[in-house]
Structure formats: structure tokens, C-alpha cells
Amino acid sequence: QAPPAQVEFDGGSTTPAPAGILIPFLMSLLAGLSTGLGGLVVLCMGRSPTPAAMAFILALAGGVMISCSVLEFFLPAITGEGASLVTVGMWSALGAGCFFGLSRLLPEAEADDMLPGTATMKTDGATKRRKWRLALVMMVVLTLHNFPEGLAVAVSAMQSPHLGVVVMVAIAIHNIPEGIAIAVPLYASTGNKGQALLMTLLSGFSEPLGAMVALVFLRHSISEQILENVLCFVAGIMTTVAVWELFPEAHRQGEPLAMVAGGVVGFLVMHVTVAYV
């Protein structure tokens, strides 16, 4: 994905023509729908994901989110022209604080429900509460994450169709494992494949929504710095979720090899995306 600092903004004052809106919007829609492609994995699953599958998928999502934050959000903001470590740190810390605030609104599994040192719960209800909470966390966070990515796709496509395609493909590739990370915990907690797939698709729709905001309302007022600040805010949320929620939950599954494999694959997905797309 092209770093936000490379996107140029048009300072004109004319209203975009419908044709000028349609192509960027469709690009962001395709990128968002790839989240649903990840959700299709639940159709291939049995009654409930195994602990090994959960450990792999959660670590995969954590690897993607951390490497995406570092390679595509933090580094471009730090190394770009006029970069400020203080500004990047401030917006990232705000994102982390936002996550902790949101997490207090979500249901918690009781600590007494856990058996120390194992991946099992005393009751099936406690297991489902944990998975349901994790699914809600992932859906909220990745919905917030997809919104500024929609902005990035739209702005890139307005400047250059080729740049728009590059950004769209890069975002679509890493949206697939993020869709998996939403759908699998949802399916594990509800047992409903249709609901898991629907909620995953809804999360992806925040991407074209972000594009429409950029195209209709912010086309001539958004700046490089504003977009970078928003992306650093989202990166702060994503990094905190990976460290605070995803990797610890993957560890609780009691499948260390699957966890390590998922994390490695997640990092590789983003490295390949940045290097070759």
C-alpha cells in the first residue's frame, strides 16, 4: 500500500463530477468486500473451530495488524517530510486510550471462569462470552480501521487511477485475514455461519463509507497531515488490540506452535504486500 505521505491533495474548489466519484467509490467498495472474502472461511468449518485453528487465526490477525501499523502507518508518518515523533506518538496514544475506553463497554468473562494454566473454561457459557467479546472487539476495531482506509483509496484514485488500483489491491489483500479474525470468533460464539458472514461484510462496508466522506465532504479540506494523524490514531488502536487481546487469547488456546505459525504468516502477508504490490 502506498504510504499516506505520498498522496497529493487537490486544493481546488469545484464539486467533483459523478464520474469522478464513481471509480474511487467502486475501488473502495471492492477493497471493503474483501473483508467478506475472509469471512467465507467459516463456511468450510465444522461445528466449532478447534483450539489450534483459533490460535492460528488470532495470531494471524495480530501479526497483520501490528505489521500493517508499523509498515504502512507509523513508518511513513515518521519518515515523511515534516515528520514529528511527538505527533505520531500523541495520536497513537490517543488511539490506544480510545481502545481501552471502548473495551470497558464490552462484556467481560469473569476471571473465576478461567482455569489457570489451561485453555479450557469451567463452563461453555464462559467460553462463549469470551469469544463473543473478542468478536465484538475485532468488529469495532476493524470497522474503525476500514474507514480511513476508504479515505486513502478514494484520495489515491482521484490523483491517479494506477495509484488507486495499487492502494486498493494492497488493502484488499490484508482485509482478507482481518475478515477471518472477525468471522471465526463470531461463529465460535454463536454457531451461526450466516450471522458471522453478515457482520464481517458490515465491517467492510465502512470502507466505501469512508470513501464517500472523502469524495463528497472532505475532497478539498483533507490534508496529508490530517490523514496521517487519523491513520496513526487507528494504528494505535490496532497495535493495542493485537498486544492486549489477540496474542493473549491465542496463547490461552494452548497451541503454541499454531500461535507462532499464525503470527509469522500474518507478518509475511503484510511484508509481501508492501514489497510487491
PDB file of N, CA and C in Angstrom, residues 76-159:
ATOM      1  N   PRO A  76       5.715   5.550   7.467  1.00  0.00           N
ATOM      2  CA  PRO A  76       5.528   6.688   6.564  1.00  0.00           C
ATOM      3  C   PRO A  76       5.343   8.005   7.314  1.00  0.00           C
ATOM      4  N   ALA A  77       4.652   7.953   8.459  1.00  0.00           N
ATOM      5  CA  ALA A  77       4.437   9.188   9.219  1.00  0.00           C
ATOM      6  C   ALA A  77       5.723   9.686   9.857  1.00  0.00           C
ATOM      7  N   ILE A  78       6.578   8.744  10.275  1.00  0.00           N
ATOM      8  CA  ILE A  78       7.829   9.127  10.939  1.00  0.00           C
ATOM      9  C   ILE A  78       8.879   9.600   9.946  1.00  0.00           C
ATOM     10  N   THR A  79       8.934   8.965   8.763  1.00  0.00           N
ATOM     11  CA  THR A  79       9.986   9.265   7.795  1.00  0.00           C
ATOM     12  C   THR A  79       9.588  10.302   6.752  1.00  0.00           C
ATOM     13  N   GLY A  80       8.338  10.722   6.736  1.00  0.00           N
ATOM     14  CA  GLY A  80       7.879  11.679   5.740  1.00  0.00           C
ATOM     15  C   GLY A  80       8.385  13.079   6.002  1.00  0.00           C
ATOM     16  N   GLU A  81       8.147  13.955   5.046  1.00  0.00           N
ATOM     17  CA  GLU A  81       8.578  15.344   5.172  1.00  0.00           C
ATOM     18  C   GLU A  81       7.828  16.022   6.308  1.00  0.00           C
ATOM     19  N   GLY A  82       8.555  16.704   7.171  1.00  0.00           N
ATOM     20  CA  GLY A  82       7.929  17.377   8.306  1.00  0.00           C
ATOM     21  C   GLY A  82       7.435  16.419   9.376  1.00  0.00           C
ATOM     22  N   ALA A  83       8.012  15.212   9.417  1.00  0.00           N
ATOM     23  CA  ALA A  83       7.562  14.205  10.377  1.00  0.00           C
ATOM     24  C   ALA A  83       7.873  14.635  11.803  1.00  0.00           C
ATOM     25  N   SER A  84       7.018  14.213  12.723  1.00  0.00           N
ATOM     26  CA  SER A  84       7.206  14.540  14.137  1.00  0.00           C
ATOM     27  C   SER A  84       6.893  13.311  14.975  1.00  0.00           C
ATOM     28  N   LEU A  85       7.904  12.825  15.696  1.00  0.00           N
ATOM     29  CA  LEU A  85       7.692  11.680  16.572  1.00  0.00           C
ATOM     30  C   LEU A  85       6.672  11.995  17.657  1.00  0.00           C
ATOM     31  N   VAL A  86       6.674  13.237  18.117  1.00  0.00           N
ATOM     32  CA  VAL A  86       5.731  13.633  19.166  1.00  0.00           C
ATOM     33  C   VAL A  86       4.297  13.529  18.658  1.00  0.00           C
ATOM     34  N   THR A  87       4.065  14.019  17.427  1.00  0.00           N
ATOM     35  CA  THR A  87       2.719  13.963  16.864  1.00  0.00           C
ATOM     36  C   THR A  87       2.270  12.524  16.641  1.00  0.00           C
ATOM     37  N   VAL A  88       3.164  11.705  16.085  1.00  0.00           N
ATOM     38  CA  VAL A  88       2.837  10.298  15.857  1.00  0.00           C
ATOM     39  C   VAL A  88       2.534   9.606  17.182  1.00  0.00           C
ATOM     40  N   GLY A  89       3.384   9.849  18.185  1.00  0.00           N
ATOM     41  CA  GLY A  89       3.175   9.237  19.487  1.00  0.00           C
ATOM     42  C   GLY A  89       1.889   9.687  20.152  1.00  0.00           C
ATOM     43  N   MET A  90       1.555  10.967  19.997  1.00  0.00           N
ATOM     44  CA  MET A  90       0.349  11.500  20.622  1.00  0.00           C
ATOM     45  C   MET A  90      -0.904  10.866  20.023  1.00  0.00           C
ATOM     46  N   TRP A  91      -0.972  10.825  18.682  1.00  0.00           N
ATOM     47  CA  TRP A  91      -2.157  10.257  18.044  1.00  0.00           C
ATOM     48  C   TRP A  91      -2.254   8.750  18.279  1.00  0.00           C
ATOM     49  N   SER A  92      -1.111   8.064  18.327  1.00  0.00           N
ATOM     50  CA  SER A  92      -1.119   6.624  18.609  1.00  0.00           C
ATOM     51  C   SER A  92      -1.591   6.361  20.036  1.00  0.00           C
ATOM     52  N   ALA A  93      -1.130   7.196  20.982  1.00  0.00           N
ATOM     53  CA  ALA A  93      -1.563   7.046  22.372  1.00  0.00           C
ATOM     54  C   ALA A  93      -3.051   7.330  22.516  1.00  0.00           C
ATOM     55  N   LEU A  94      -3.556   8.300  21.767  1.00  0.00           N
ATOM     56  CA  LEU A  94      -4.990   8.569  21.783  1.00  0.00           C
ATOM     57  C   LEU A  94      -5.773   7.358  21.277  1.00  0.00           C
ATOM     58  N   GLY A  95      -5.232   6.712  20.232  1.00  0.00           N
ATOM     59  CA  GLY A  95      -5.883   5.511  19.715  1.00  0.00           C
ATOM     60  C   GLY A  95      -5.915   4.402  20.755  1.00  0.00           C
ATOM     61  N   ALA A  96      -4.785   4.189  21.433  1.00  0.00           N
ATOM     62  CA  ALA A  96      -4.730   3.161  22.474  1.00  0.00           C
ATOM     63  C   ALA A  96      -5.719   3.484  23.598  1.00  0.00           C
ATOM     64  N   GLY A  97      -5.778   4.756  24.004  1.00  0.00           N
ATOM     65  CA  GLY A  97      -6.723   5.157  25.039  1.00  0.00           C
ATOM     66  C   GLY A  97      -8.163   4.955  24.604  1.00  0.00           C
ATOM     67  N   CYS A  98      -8.439   5.212  23.325  1.00  0.00           N
ATOM     68  CA  CYS A  98      -9.784   5.000  22.796  1.00  0.00           C
ATOM     69  C   CYS A  98     -10.164   3.520  22.887  1.00  0.00           C
ATOM     70  N   PHE A  99      -9.210   2.633  22.581  1.00  0.00           N
ATOM     71  CA  PHE A  99      -9.490   1.208  22.676  1.00  0.00           C
ATOM     72  C   PHE A  99      -9.836   0.810  24.110  1.00  0.00           C
ATOM     73  N   PHE A 100      -9.045   1.270  25.081  1.00  0.00           N
ATOM     74  CA  PHE A 100      -9.310   0.895  26.474  1.00  0.00           C
ATOM     75  C   PHE A 100     -10.656   1.442  26.935  1.00  0.00           C
ATOM     76  N   GLY A 101     -11.023   2.634  26.418  1.00  0.00           N
ATOM     77  CA  GLY A 101     -12.337   3.170  26.759  1.00  0.00           C
ATOM     78  C   GLY A 101     -13.456   2.322  26.176  1.00  0.00           C
ATOM     79  N   LEU A 102     -13.304   1.930  24.896  1.00  0.00           N
ATOM     80  CA  LEU A 102     -14.319   1.090  24.260  1.00  0.00           C
ATOM     81  C   LEU A 102     -14.406  -0.278  24.917  1.00  0.00           C
ATOM     82  N   SER A 103     -13.265  -0.818  25.314  1.00  0.00           N
ATOM     83  CA  SER A 103     -13.256  -2.176  25.867  1.00  0.00           C
ATOM     84  C   SER A 103     -14.023  -2.255  27.177  1.00  0.00           C
ATOM     85  N   ARG A 104     -14.128  -1.136  27.894  1.00  0.00           N
ATOM     86  CA  ARG A 104     -14.878  -1.134  29.148  1.00  0.00           C
ATOM     87  C   ARG A 104     -16.374  -1.247  28.907  1.00  0.00           C
ATOM     88  N   LEU A 105     -16.804  -0.938  27.668  1.00  0.00           N
ATOM     89  CA  LEU A 105     -18.228  -1.020  27.337  1.00  0.00           C
ATOM     90  C   LEU A 105     -18.642  -2.415  26.879  1.00  0.00           C
ATOM     91  N   LEU A 106     -17.647  -3.284  26.641  1.00  0.00           N
ATOM     92  CA  LEU A 106     -17.934  -4.616  26.112  1.00  0.00           C
ATOM     93  C   LEU A 106     -17.982  -5.630  27.242  1.00  0.00           C
ATOM     94  N   PRO A 107     -18.772  -6.715  27.061  1.00  0.00           N
ATOM     95  CA  PRO A 107     -18.909  -7.707  28.143  1.00  0.00           C
ATOM     96  C   PRO A 107     -17.602  -8.421  28.421  1.00  0.00           C
ATOM     97  N   GLU A 108     -17.329  -8.651  29.690  1.00  0.00           N
ATOM     98  CA  GLU A 108     -16.124  -9.348  30.128  1.00  0.00           C
ATOM     99  C   GLU A 108     -16.504 -10.728  30.657  1.00  0.00           C
ATOM    100  N   ALA A 109     -15.663 -11.740  30.347  1.00  0.00           N
ATOM    101  CA  ALA A 109     -15.806 -13.028  31.007  1.00  0.00           C
ATOM    102  C   ALA A 109     -15.227 -12.903  32.410  1.00  0.00           C
ATOM    103  N   GLU A 110     -15.869 -13.520  33.368  1.00  0.00           N
ATOM    104  CA  GLU A 110     -15.384 -13.448  34.735  1.00  0.00           C
ATOM    105  C   GLU A 110     -14.047 -14.170  34.868  1.00  0.00           C
ATOM    106  N   ALA A 111     -13.121 -13.573  35.648  1.00  0.00           N
ATOM    107  CA  ALA A 111     -11.809 -14.185  35.823  1.00  0.00           C
ATOM    108  C   ALA A 111     -11.918 -15.554  36.478  1.00  0.00           C
ATOM    109  N   ASP A 112     -12.926 -15.744  37.346  1.00  0.00           N
ATOM    110  CA  ASP A 112     -13.081 -17.020  38.037  1.00  0.00           C
ATOM    111  C   ASP A 112     -13.484 -18.140  37.094  1.00  0.00           C
ATOM    112  N   ASP A 113     -13.946 -17.785  35.898  1.00  0.00           N
ATOM    113  CA  ASP A 113     -14.352 -18.802  34.933  1.00  0.00           C
ATOM    114  C   ASP A 113     -13.158 -19.491  34.309  1.00  0.00           C
ATOM    115  N   MET A 114     -11.961 -18.870  34.422  1.00  0.00           N
ATOM    116  CA  MET A 114     -10.782 -19.449  33.784  1.00  0.00           C
ATOM    117  C   MET A 114     -10.097 -20.442  34.712  1.00  0.00           C
ATOM    118  N   LEU A 115      -9.599 -21.508  34.141  1.00  0.00           N
ATOM    119  CA  LEU A 115      -8.770 -22.444  34.883  1.00  0.00           C
ATOM    120  C   LEU A 115      -7.320 -22.072  34.643  1.00  0.00           C
ATOM    121  N   PRO A 116      -6.582 -21.606  35.638  1.00  0.00           N
ATOM    122  CA  PRO A 116      -5.212 -21.124  35.426  1.00  0.00           C
ATOM    123  C   PRO A 116      -4.342 -22.171  34.734  1.00  0.00           C
ATOM    124  N   GLY A 117      -3.586 -21.674  33.739  1.00  0.00           N
ATOM    125  CA  GLY A 117      -2.622 -22.543  33.065  1.00  0.00           C
ATOM    126  C   GLY A 117      -3.225 -23.436  32.003  1.00  0.00           C
ATOM    127  N   THR A 118      -4.508 -23.295  31.703  1.00  0.00           N
ATOM    128  CA  THR A 118      -5.121 -24.137  30.674  1.00  0.00           C
ATOM    129  C   THR A 118      -5.867 -23.270  29.695  1.00  0.00           C
ATOM    130  N   ALA A 119      -6.334 -23.891  28.599  1.00  0.00           N
ATOM    131  CA  ALA A 119      -7.103 -23.165  27.588  1.00  0.00           C
ATOM    132  C   ALA A 119      -8.579 -23.489  27.720  1.00  0.00           C
ATOM    133  N   THR A 120      -8.989 -24.112  28.812  1.00  0.00           N
ATOM    134  CA  THR A 120     -10.384 -24.500  28.967  1.00  0.00           C
ATOM    135  C   THR A 120     -11.091 -23.602  29.957  1.00  0.00           C
ATOM    136  N   MET A 121     -12.410 -23.582  29.881  1.00  0.00           N
ATOM    137  CA  MET A 121     -13.236 -22.820  30.799  1.00  0.00           C
ATOM    138  C   MET A 121     -14.015 -23.793  31.688  1.00  0.00           C
ATOM    139  N   LYS A 122     -14.501 -23.287  32.809  1.00  0.00           N
ATOM    140  CA  LYS A 122     -15.323 -24.118  33.668  1.00  0.00           C
ATOM    141  C   LYS A 122     -16.682 -24.385  33.039  1.00  0.00           C
ATOM    142  N   THR A 123     -17.154 -23.473  32.225  1.00  0.00           N
ATOM    143  CA  THR A 123     -18.464 -23.650  31.610  1.00  0.00           C
ATOM    144  C   THR A 123     -18.404 -23.253  30.157  1.00  0.00           C
ATOM    145  N   ASP A 124     -19.328 -23.832  29.367  1.00  0.00           N
ATOM    146  CA  ASP A 124     -19.428 -23.442  27.958  1.00  0.00           C
ATOM    147  C   ASP A 124     -19.871 -21.991  27.836  1.00  0.00           C
ATOM    148  N   GLY A 125     -20.698 -21.532  28.788  1.00  0.00           N
ATOM    149  CA  GLY A 125     -21.159 -20.145  28.733  1.00  0.00           C
ATOM    150  C   GLY A 125     -20.009 -19.168  28.860  1.00  0.00           C
ATOM    151  N   ALA A 126     -19.041 -19.454  29.716  1.00  0.00           N
ATOM    152  CA  ALA A 126     -17.892 -18.567  29.869  1.00  0.00           C
ATOM    153  C   ALA A 126     -17.066 -18.533  28.603  1.00  0.00           C
ATOM    154  N   THR A 127     -16.900 -19.694  27.961  1.00  0.00           N
ATOM    155  CA  THR A 127     -16.163 -19.748  26.704  1.00  0.00           C
ATOM    156  C   THR A 127     -16.818 -18.872  25.657  1.00  0.00           C
ATOM    157  N   LYS A 128     -18.142 -18.983  25.546  1.00  0.00           N
ATOM    158  CA  LYS A 128     -18.857 -18.201  24.535  1.00  0.00           C
ATOM    159  C   LYS A 128     -18.801 -16.711  24.833  1.00  0.00           C
ATOM    160  N   ARG A 129     -18.840 -16.355  26.135  1.00  0.00           N
ATOM    161  CA  ARG A 129     -18.737 -14.933  26.480  1.00  0.00           C
ATOM    162  C   ARG A 129     -17.397 -14.365  26.057  1.00  0.00           C
ATOM    163  N   ARG A 130     -16.331 -15.097  26.273  1.00  0.00           N
ATOM    164  CA  ARG A 130     -15.002 -14.621  25.879  1.00  0.00           C
ATOM    165  C   ARG A 130     -14.926 -14.454  24.362  1.00  0.00           C
ATOM    166  N   LYS A 131     -15.409 -15.445  23.629  1.00  0.00           N
ATOM    167  CA  LYS A 131     -15.334 -15.385  22.166  1.00  0.00           C
ATOM    168  C   LYS A 131     -16.238 -14.291  21.613  1.00  0.00           C
ATOM    169  N   TRP A 132     -17.396 -14.110  22.235  1.00  0.00           N
ATOM    170  CA  TRP A 132     -18.306 -13.057  21.786  1.00  0.00           C
ATOM    171  C   TRP A 132     -17.685 -11.683  22.012  1.00  0.00           C
ATOM    172  N   ARG A 133     -17.056 -11.497  23.179  1.00  0.00           N
ATOM    173  CA  ARG A 133     -16.398 -10.222  23.458  1.00  0.00           C
ATOM    174  C   ARG A 133     -15.279  -9.961  22.457  1.00  0.00           C
ATOM    175  N   LEU A 134     -14.468 -10.986  22.180  1.00  0.00           N
ATOM    176  CA  LEU A 134     -13.370 -10.826  21.232  1.00  0.00           C
ATOM    177  C   LEU A 134     -13.899 -10.487  19.843  1.00  0.00           C
ATOM    178  N   ALA A 135     -14.992 -11.139  19.450  1.00  0.00           N
ATOM    179  CA  ALA A 135     -15.586 -10.851  18.142  1.00  0.00           C
ATOM    180  C   ALA A 135     -16.065  -9.407  18.060  1.00  0.00           C
ATOM    181  N   LEU A 136     -16.691  -8.909  19.143  1.00  0.00           N
ATOM    182  CA  LEU A 136     -17.146  -7.521  19.158  1.00  0.00           C
ATOM    183  C   LEU A 136     -15.971  -6.556  19.079  1.00  0.00           C
ATOM    184  N   VAL A 137     -14.912  -6.861  19.842  1.00  0.00           N
ATOM    185  CA  VAL A 137     -13.714  -6.013  19.806  1.00  0.00           C
ATOM    186  C   VAL A 137     -13.166  -5.940  18.387  1.00  0.00           C
ATOM    187  N   MET A 138     -13.031  -7.105  17.745  1.00  0.00           N
ATOM    188  CA  MET A 138     -12.465  -7.135  16.394  1.00  0.00           C
ATOM    189  C   MET A 138     -13.358  -6.390  15.404  1.00  0.00           C
ATOM    190  N   MET A 139     -14.667  -6.569  15.521  1.00  0.00           N
ATOM    191  CA  MET A 139     -15.563  -5.898  14.580  1.00  0.00           C
ATOM    192  C   MET A 139     -15.495  -4.384  14.737  1.00  0.00           C
ATOM    193  N   VAL A 140     -15.531  -3.892  15.978  1.00  0.00           N
ATOM    194  CA  VAL A 140     -15.476  -2.442  16.216  1.00  0.00           C
ATOM    195  C   VAL A 140     -14.152  -1.867  15.735  1.00  0.00           C
ATOM    196  N   VAL A 141     -13.053  -2.520  16.113  1.00  0.00           N
ATOM    197  CA  VAL A 141     -11.729  -2.004  15.769  1.00  0.00           C
ATOM    198  C   VAL A 141     -11.494  -2.019  14.265  1.00  0.00           C
ATOM    199  N   LEU A 142     -11.847  -3.114  13.603  1.00  0.00           N
ATOM    200  CA  LEU A 142     -11.590  -3.198  12.168  1.00  0.00           C
ATOM    201  C   LEU A 142     -12.567  -2.343  11.361  1.00  0.00           C
ATOM    202  N   THR A 143     -13.745  -2.080  11.912  1.00  0.00           N
ATOM    203  CA  THR A 143     -14.646  -1.129  11.262  1.00  0.00           C
ATOM    204  C   THR A 143     -14.030   0.268  11.306  1.00  0.00           C
ATOM    205  N   LEU A 144     -13.497   0.642  12.481  1.00  0.00           N
ATOM    206  CA  LEU A 144     -12.799   1.929  12.592  1.00  0.00           C
ATOM    207  C   LEU A 144     -11.576   1.961  11.681  1.00  0.00           C
ATOM    208  N   HIS A 145     -10.892   0.843  11.587  1.00  0.00           N
ATOM    209  CA  HIS A 145      -9.686   0.737  10.755  1.00  0.00           C
ATOM    210  C   HIS A 145     -10.016   0.873   9.272  1.00  0.00           C
ATOM    211  N   ASN A 146     -11.142   0.304   8.842  1.00  0.00           N
ATOM    212  CA  ASN A 146     -11.510   0.339   7.427  1.00  0.00           C
ATOM    213  C   ASN A 146     -11.924   1.734   6.960  1.00  0.00           C
ATOM    214  N   PHE A 147     -12.471   2.543   7.868  1.00  0.00           N
ATOM    215  CA  PHE A 147     -12.970   3.868   7.464  1.00  0.00           C
ATOM    216  C   PHE A 147     -11.873   4.747   6.869  1.00  0.00           C
ATOM    217  N   PRO A 148     -10.742   4.981   7.566  1.00  0.00           N
ATOM    218  CA  PRO A 148      -9.693   5.811   6.950  1.00  0.00           C
ATOM    219  C   PRO A 148      -9.025   5.139   5.759  1.00  0.00           C
ATOM    220  N   GLU A 149      -9.063   3.803   5.711  1.00  0.00           N
ATOM    221  CA  GLU A 149      -8.536   3.145   4.510  1.00  0.00           C
ATOM    222  C   GLU A 149      -9.396   3.480   3.299  1.00  0.00           C
ATOM    223  N   GLY A 150     -10.714   3.613   3.513  1.00  0.00           N
ATOM    224  CA  GLY A 150     -11.583   4.072   2.429  1.00  0.00           C
ATOM    225  C   GLY A 150     -11.214   5.472   1.972  1.00  0.00           C
ATOM    226  N   LEU A 151     -10.873   6.335   2.933  1.00  0.00           N
ATOM    227  CA  LEU A 151     -10.386   7.674   2.587  1.00  0.00           C
ATOM    228  C   LEU A 151      -9.139   7.583   1.714  1.00  0.00           C
ATOM    229  N   ALA A 152      -8.207   6.695   2.117  1.00  0.00           N
ATOM    230  CA  ALA A 152      -6.936   6.572   1.397  1.00  0.00           C
ATOM    231  C   ALA A 152      -7.151   6.071  -0.029  1.00  0.00           C
ATOM    232  N   VAL A 153      -8.039   5.083  -0.199  1.00  0.00           N
ATOM    233  CA  VAL A 153      -8.319   4.563  -1.544  1.00  0.00           C
ATOM    234  C   VAL A 153      -8.915   5.654  -2.414  1.00  0.00           C
ATOM    235  N   ALA A 154      -9.885   6.384  -1.882  1.00  0.00           N
ATOM    236  CA  ALA A 154     -10.567   7.411  -2.667  1.00  0.00           C
ATOM    237  C   ALA A 154      -9.623   8.528  -3.078  1.00  0.00           C
ATOM    238  N   VAL A 155      -8.845   9.025  -2.125  1.00  0.00           N
ATOM    239  CA  VAL A 155      -7.914  10.128  -2.424  1.00  0.00           C
ATOM    240  C   VAL A 155      -6.862   9.674  -3.434  1.00  0.00           C
ATOM    241  N   SER A 156      -6.348   8.455  -3.270  1.00  0.00           N
ATOM    242  CA  SER A 156      -5.348   7.930  -4.204  1.00  0.00           C
ATOM    243  C   SER A 156      -5.928   7.796  -5.607  1.00  0.00           C
ATOM    244  N   ALA A 157      -7.147   7.274  -5.705  1.00  0.00           N
ATOM    245  CA  ALA A 157      -7.779   7.078  -7.014  1.00  0.00           C
ATOM    246  C   ALA A 157      -8.087   8.404  -7.697  1.00  0.00           C
ATOM    247  N   MET A 158      -8.399   9.439  -6.917  1.00  0.00           N
ATOM    248  CA  MET A 158      -8.655  10.754  -7.510  1.00  0.00           C
ATOM    249  C   MET A 158      -7.393  11.351  -8.114  1.00  0.00           C
ATOM    250  N   GLN A 159      -6.238  11.049  -7.511  1.00  0.00           N
ATOM    251  CA  GLN A 159      -4.991  11.596  -8.018  1.00  0.00           C
ATOM    252  C   GLN A 159      -4.465  10.817  -9.201  1.00  0.00           C
TER     253      GLN A 159
END
